[in-house]
Amino acid sequence: MSKVKNGVLLMLLVSALTACGNKDSAGSDTPAASGKAIEFVTTQDSSPLIINAALFDTPAAKEFLATGKNPYIGNAEAEAKGKKIFQLYSCTQCHGPDAKGQVGPGLVGPTFKYPKDATNKGMFETIWHGTNGGMGAKGVGLMDPTDPKNGITPDELLKVIAWIRTQGTVTGNE
Ligand code: HEC
């Protein structure tokens, strides 16, 4: 009887291991595993910044995840939405209604406090995960959970950045 029980346990164990194996091979279809995703780093200390790929849920956000380029640059409709989102998340209060600075610094360049903010990937990382010098993370799931807005999505952030770029001469996609 106990032999049978052991056999059943062994079968369960084998099928559990096989299931894990299947999961791993399915996982290799994700952009990160197939090498099609850029790797994000924090602006604080350049350590790896893991952002759930599922949050990149629009064609533009997926393209950004694959290439690091912001597809909304030069897209007037997206830029207009970005301006509204900039107001909604109170960016205006610190960076001014034209993003040229108020309590916080100007965001239009051509020089930036964090030089990587001259690229759209760099600016995305800075806004998503915040800085050590006075700006908290704005990414969804990272922003103050008591804030009813609960954080900006990748697609929204790309629109915000596209609008910020209209205020200066740097497009960030060079
Ligand atoms: C409470 C005030 C505050 C709010 C709200 C705020 N910021 Fe900031 N932001 C700052 C400060 C202060 C800095 C400078 C941080 C530092 O020196 O580390 C900064 C830095 C930045 C930088 C880096 C600039 C550079 O020269 O490298 C970007 C980009 C930026 N903010 C974008 C945004 C966006 C977009 C929003 C809205 C989603 C936002 N900020 C909301 C205060 C704020």
mmCIF file of N, CA, C and O and ligand atoms in Angstrom, residues 43 85-86 89-95 103-109 111-118 122-124 126-127 130-136 138 143 152 157 160-161 164, ligand 1:
data_model
loop_
_atom_site.group_PDB
_atom_site.id
_atom_site.type_symbol
_atom_site.label_atom_id
_atom_site.label_comp_id
_atom_site.label_asym_id
_atom_site.label_seq_id
_atom_site.Cartn_x
_atom_site.Cartn_y
_atom_site.Cartn_z
ATOM 1 N N THR A 43 17.412 56.009 -11.820
ATOM 2 C CA THR A 43 18.212 57.233 -11.909
ATOM 3 C C THR A 43 18.995 57.429 -10.615
ATOM 4 O O THR A 43 20.056 58.046 -10.613
ATOM 5 N N ILE A 85 -2.105 65.289 -19.039
ATOM 6 C CA ILE A 85 -1.651 64.347 -18.004
ATOM 7 C C ILE A 85 -0.614 65.036 -17.108
ATOM 8 O O ILE A 85 -0.584 64.825 -15.892
ATOM 9 N N PHE A 86 0.229 65.876 -17.686
ATOM 10 C CA PHE A 86 1.225 66.653 -16.940
ATOM 11 C C PHE A 86 0.521 67.504 -15.881
ATOM 12 O O PHE A 86 0.989 67.618 -14.742
ATOM 13 N N TYR A 89 -1.200 65.086 -13.026
ATOM 14 C CA TYR A 89 -0.296 64.532 -12.011
ATOM 15 C C TYR A 89 0.492 65.616 -11.277
ATOM 16 O O TYR A 89 1.503 65.328 -10.645
ATOM 17 N N SER A 90 0.037 66.861 -11.383
ATOM 18 C CA SER A 90 0.637 67.970 -10.630
ATOM 19 C C SER A 90 2.087 68.249 -10.989
ATOM 20 O O SER A 90 2.786 68.905 -10.222
ATOM 21 N N CYS A 91 2.549 67.753 -12.116
ATOM 22 C CA CYS A 91 3.904 68.092 -12.567
ATOM 23 C C CYS A 91 4.013 69.609 -12.682
ATOM 24 O O CYS A 91 5.050 70.197 -12.361
ATOM 25 N N THR A 92 2.904 70.215 -13.134
ATOM 26 C CA THR A 92 2.832 71.662 -13.324
ATOM 27 C C THR A 92 3.230 72.417 -12.065
ATOM 28 O O THR A 92 3.928 73.421 -12.137
ATOM 29 N N GLN A 93 2.772 71.909 -10.898
ATOM 30 C CA GLN A 93 3.008 72.647 -9.657
ATOM 31 C C GLN A 93 4.486 72.814 -9.360
ATOM 32 O O GLN A 93 4.894 73.811 -8.783
ATOM 33 N N CYS A 94 5.283 71.853 -9.709
ATOM 34 C CA CYS A 94 6.713 71.950 -9.430
ATOM 35 C C CYS A 94 7.526 72.402 -10.634
ATOM 36 O O CYS A 94 8.552 73.043 -10.476
ATOM 37 N N HIS A 95 7.100 72.019 -11.827
ATOM 38 C CA HIS A 95 7.931 72.288 -13.008
ATOM 39 C C HIS A 95 7.377 73.409 -13.881
ATOM 40 O O HIS A 95 7.975 73.744 -14.897
ATOM 41 N N VAL A 103 9.197 75.539 -8.767
ATOM 42 C CA VAL A 103 9.908 75.069 -7.571
ATOM 43 C C VAL A 103 10.961 74.046 -7.992
ATOM 44 O O VAL A 103 12.087 74.034 -7.507
ATOM 45 N N GLY A 104 10.559 73.188 -8.884
ATOM 46 C CA GLY A 104 11.465 72.180 -9.450
ATOM 47 C C GLY A 104 12.154 72.742 -10.685
ATOM 48 O O GLY A 104 11.820 73.837 -11.159
ATOM 49 N N PRO A 105 13.134 71.987 -11.205
ATOM 50 C CA PRO A 105 13.911 72.476 -12.348
ATOM 51 C C PRO A 105 13.122 72.473 -13.656
ATOM 52 O O PRO A 105 12.087 71.815 -13.766
ATOM 53 N N GLY A 106 13.621 73.214 -14.629
ATOM 54 C CA GLY A 106 13.083 73.144 -15.984
ATOM 55 C C GLY A 106 13.393 71.781 -16.589
ATOM 56 O O GLY A 106 14.372 71.140 -16.209
ATOM 57 N N LEU A 107 12.535 71.345 -17.512
ATOM 58 C CA LEU A 107 12.669 69.981 -18.045
ATOM 59 C C LEU A 107 12.975 69.962 -19.542
ATOM 60 O O LEU A 107 12.972 68.909 -20.155
ATOM 61 N N VAL A 108 13.235 71.150 -20.107
ATOM 62 C CA VAL A 108 13.278 71.209 -21.573
ATOM 63 C C VAL A 108 14.698 71.147 -22.140
ATOM 64 O O VAL A 108 14.880 71.097 -23.352
ATOM 65 N N GLY A 109 15.715 71.141 -21.280
ATOM 66 C CA GLY A 109 17.083 71.036 -21.766
ATOM 67 C C GLY A 109 17.550 72.347 -22.394
ATOM 68 O O GLY A 109 16.945 73.383 -22.136
ATOM 69 N N THR A 111 20.503 71.102 -21.507
ATOM 70 C CA THR A 111 21.251 70.378 -20.482
ATOM 71 C C THR A 111 20.293 69.985 -19.366
ATOM 72 O O THR A 111 19.329 70.702 -19.074
ATOM 73 N N PHE A 112 20.571 68.853 -18.771
ATOM 74 C CA PHE A 112 19.703 68.305 -17.741
ATOM 75 C C PHE A 112 20.510 68.016 -16.494
ATOM 76 O O PHE A 112 21.707 67.731 -16.575
ATOM 77 N N LYS A 113 19.862 68.078 -15.359
ATOM 78 C CA LYS A 113 20.544 67.693 -14.125
ATOM 79 C C LYS A 113 21.041 66.257 -14.260
ATOM 80 O O LYS A 113 22.168 65.947 -13.897
ATOM 81 N N TYR A 114 20.176 65.383 -14.760
ATOM 82 C CA TYR A 114 20.574 64.002 -15.039
ATOM 83 C C TYR A 114 20.755 63.906 -16.549
ATOM 84 O O TYR A 114 19.757 63.896 -17.279
ATOM 85 N N PRO A 115 22.035 63.891 -16.996
ATOM 86 C CA PRO A 115 22.294 63.976 -18.441
ATOM 87 C C PRO A 115 21.511 62.959 -19.267
ATOM 88 O O PRO A 115 21.134 63.232 -20.401
ATOM 89 N N LYS A 116 21.218 61.798 -18.674
ATOM 90 C CA LYS A 116 20.494 60.780 -19.443
ATOM 91 C C LYS A 116 19.064 61.224 -19.784
ATOM 92 O O LYS A 116 18.419 60.616 -20.637
ATOM 93 N N ASP A 117 18.583 62.276 -19.118
ATOM 94 C CA ASP A 117 17.234 62.761 -19.424
ATOM 95 C C ASP A 117 17.146 63.408 -20.804
ATOM 96 O O ASP A 117 16.055 63.720 -21.275
ATOM 97 N N ALA A 118 18.296 63.575 -21.459
ATOM 98 C CA ALA A 118 18.281 64.004 -22.860
ATOM 99 C C ALA A 118 17.753 62.892 -23.765
ATOM 100 O O ALA A 118 17.385 63.147 -24.905
ATOM 101 N N GLY A 122 15.959 57.605 -20.704
ATOM 102 C CA GLY A 122 16.470 58.152 -19.453
ATOM 103 C C GLY A 122 15.425 58.967 -18.713
ATOM 104 O O GLY A 122 15.258 58.830 -17.497
ATOM 105 N N MET A 123 14.700 59.796 -19.446
ATOM 106 C CA MET A 123 13.680 60.615 -18.782
ATOM 107 C C MET A 123 12.553 59.737 -18.247
ATOM 108 O O MET A 123 12.016 59.983 -17.160
ATOM 109 N N PHE A 124 12.230 58.697 -18.998
ATOM 110 C CA PHE A 124 11.205 57.747 -18.541
ATOM 111 C C PHE A 124 11.625 57.156 -17.195
ATOM 112 O O PHE A 124 10.837 57.114 -16.246
ATOM 113 N N THR A 126 13.727 58.343 -14.970
ATOM 114 C CA THR A 126 13.758 59.371 -13.924
ATOM 115 C C THR A 126 12.361 59.621 -13.367
ATOM 116 O O THR A 126 12.169 59.699 -12.148
ATOM 117 N N ILE A 127 11.380 59.724 -14.256
ATOM 118 C CA ILE A 127 10.027 60.037 -13.784
ATOM 119 C C ILE A 127 9.392 58.790 -13.166
ATOM 120 O O ILE A 127 8.726 58.864 -12.136
ATOM 121 N N GLY A 130 11.677 58.138 -9.878
ATOM 122 C CA GLY A 130 12.026 59.279 -9.041
ATOM 123 C C GLY A 130 13.529 59.506 -8.957
ATOM 124 O O GLY A 130 14.316 58.871 -9.662
ATOM 125 N N THR A 131 13.898 60.458 -8.093
ATOM 126 C CA THR A 131 15.313 60.828 -7.932
ATOM 127 C C THR A 131 15.646 60.831 -6.447
ATOM 128 O O THR A 131 14.758 60.697 -5.604
ATOM 129 N N ASN A 132 16.931 61.031 -6.143
ATOM 130 C CA ASN A 132 17.334 61.188 -4.743
ATOM 131 C C ASN A 132 17.196 62.626 -4.283
ATOM 132 O O ASN A 132 17.360 62.917 -3.111
ATOM 133 N N GLY A 133 16.944 63.541 -5.239
ATOM 134 C CA GLY A 133 17.046 64.953 -4.894
ATOM 135 C C GLY A 133 15.726 65.679 -4.778
ATOM 136 O O GLY A 133 15.675 66.882 -4.991
ATOM 137 N N GLY A 134 14.648 64.979 -4.499
ATOM 138 C CA GLY A 134 13.412 65.699 -4.224
ATOM 139 C C GLY A 134 12.214 65.334 -5.065
ATOM 140 O O GLY A 134 11.167 65.951 -4.938
ATOM 141 N N MET A 135 12.351 64.333 -5.936
ATOM 142 C CA MET A 135 11.143 63.935 -6.668
ATOM 143 C C MET A 135 10.870 62.452 -6.473
ATOM 144 O O MET A 135 11.697 61.606 -6.780
ATOM 145 N N GLY A 136 9.685 62.158 -5.962
ATOM 146 C CA GLY A 136 9.280 60.771 -5.739
ATOM 147 C C GLY A 136 8.932 60.062 -7.038
ATOM 148 O O GLY A 136 8.749 60.688 -8.077
ATOM 149 N N LYS A 138 6.838 58.249 -9.855
ATOM 150 C CA LYS A 138 5.493 58.525 -10.372
ATOM 151 C C LYS A 138 4.881 57.316 -11.051
ATOM 152 O O LYS A 138 3.732 57.356 -11.487
ATOM 153 N N MET A 143 4.013 55.151 -6.961
ATOM 154 C CA MET A 143 3.626 56.454 -6.427
ATOM 155 C C MET A 143 2.930 56.252 -5.085
ATOM 156 O O MET A 143 2.388 55.179 -4.840
ATOM 157 N N ILE A 152 1.295 56.897 -12.815
ATOM 158 C CA ILE A 152 1.191 57.122 -14.245
ATOM 159 C C ILE A 152 1.538 55.807 -14.978
ATOM 160 O O ILE A 152 2.405 55.069 -14.519
ATOM 161 N N LEU A 157 3.018 58.121 -19.611
ATOM 162 C CA LEU A 157 4.310 58.774 -19.403
ATOM 163 C C LEU A 157 4.983 59.101 -20.738
ATOM 164 O O LEU A 157 5.595 60.168 -20.887
ATOM 165 N N VAL A 160 3.397 62.251 -21.879
ATOM 166 C CA VAL A 160 3.907 63.393 -21.106
ATOM 167 C C VAL A 160 5.287 63.805 -21.630
ATOM 168 O O VAL A 160 5.550 64.989 -21.870
ATOM 169 N N ILE A 161 6.152 62.823 -21.842
ATOM 170 C CA ILE A 161 7.506 63.134 -22.311
ATOM 171 C C ILE A 161 7.438 63.766 -23.701
ATOM 172 O O ILE A 161 8.141 64.739 -23.985
ATOM 173 N N ILE A 164 6.594 67.325 -23.136
ATOM 174 C CA ILE A 164 7.745 68.065 -22.582
ATOM 175 C C ILE A 164 8.720 68.400 -23.705
ATOM 176 O O ILE A 164 9.246 69.517 -23.783
HETATM 177 C C1 HEC B 1 6.704 67.957 -5.541
HETATM 178 C C2 HEC B 1 7.334 68.610 -6.672
HETATM 179 C C3 HEC B 1 7.456 67.779 -7.949
HETATM 180 C C4 HEC B 1 6.463 67.165 -8.670
HETATM 181 C C5 HEC B 1 4.973 67.084 -8.357
HETATM 182 C C6 HEC B 1 7.103 66.613 -9.833
HETATM 183 N N1 HEC B 1 8.458 66.884 -9.805
HETATM 184 FE FE1 HEC B 1 9.819 66.394 -11.231
HETATM 185 N N2 HEC B 1 11.303 67.108 -10.045
HETATM 186 C C7 HEC B 1 11.129 67.778 -8.859
HETATM 187 C C8 HEC B 1 12.430 68.117 -8.303
HETATM 188 C C9 HEC B 1 12.687 68.849 -7.012
HETATM 189 C C10 HEC B 1 13.389 67.624 -9.226
HETATM 190 C C11 HEC B 1 14.911 67.659 -9.087
HETATM 191 C C12 HEC B 1 15.279 66.337 -8.475
HETATM 192 C C13 HEC B 1 16.751 66.144 -8.215
HETATM 193 O O1 HEC B 1 17.511 67.100 -8.266
HETATM 194 O O2 HEC B 1 17.102 64.966 -7.956
HETATM 195 C C14 HEC B 1 12.642 67.007 -10.314
HETATM 196 C C15 HEC B 1 13.226 66.436 -11.417
HETATM 197 C C16 HEC B 1 12.544 66.025 -12.552
HETATM 198 C C17 HEC B 1 13.162 65.595 -13.781
HETATM 199 C C18 HEC B 1 14.661 65.514 -14.058
HETATM 200 C C19 HEC B 1 15.122 66.818 -14.687
HETATM 201 C C20 HEC B 1 16.582 66.830 -15.082
HETATM 202 O O3 HEC B 1 17.117 67.955 -15.323
HETATM 203 O O4 HEC B 1 17.239 65.780 -15.175
HETATM 204 C C21 HEC B 1 12.128 65.274 -14.644
HETATM 205 C C22 HEC B 1 12.272 64.785 -16.065
HETATM 206 C C23 HEC B 1 10.886 65.511 -13.938
HETATM 207 N N3 HEC B 1 11.179 65.958 -12.676
HETATM 208 C C24 HEC B 1 9.604 65.312 -14.460
HETATM 209 C C25 HEC B 1 8.423 65.360 -13.732
HETATM 210 C C26 HEC B 1 7.116 64.981 -14.223
HETATM 211 C C27 HEC B 1 6.810 64.538 -15.634
HETATM 212 C C28 HEC B 1 6.241 65.120 -13.190
HETATM 213 C C29 HEC B 1 4.768 64.748 -13.146
HETATM 214 C C30 HEC B 1 4.471 63.369 -13.449
HETATM 215 C C31 HEC B 1 7.000 65.621 -12.062
HETATM 216 N N4 HEC B 1 8.310 65.754 -12.415
HETATM 217 C C32 HEC B 1 6.436 65.941 -10.833
HETATM 218 C C33 HEC B 1 9.937 68.068 -8.265
HETATM 219 C C34 HEC B 1 8.697 67.589 -8.664
#
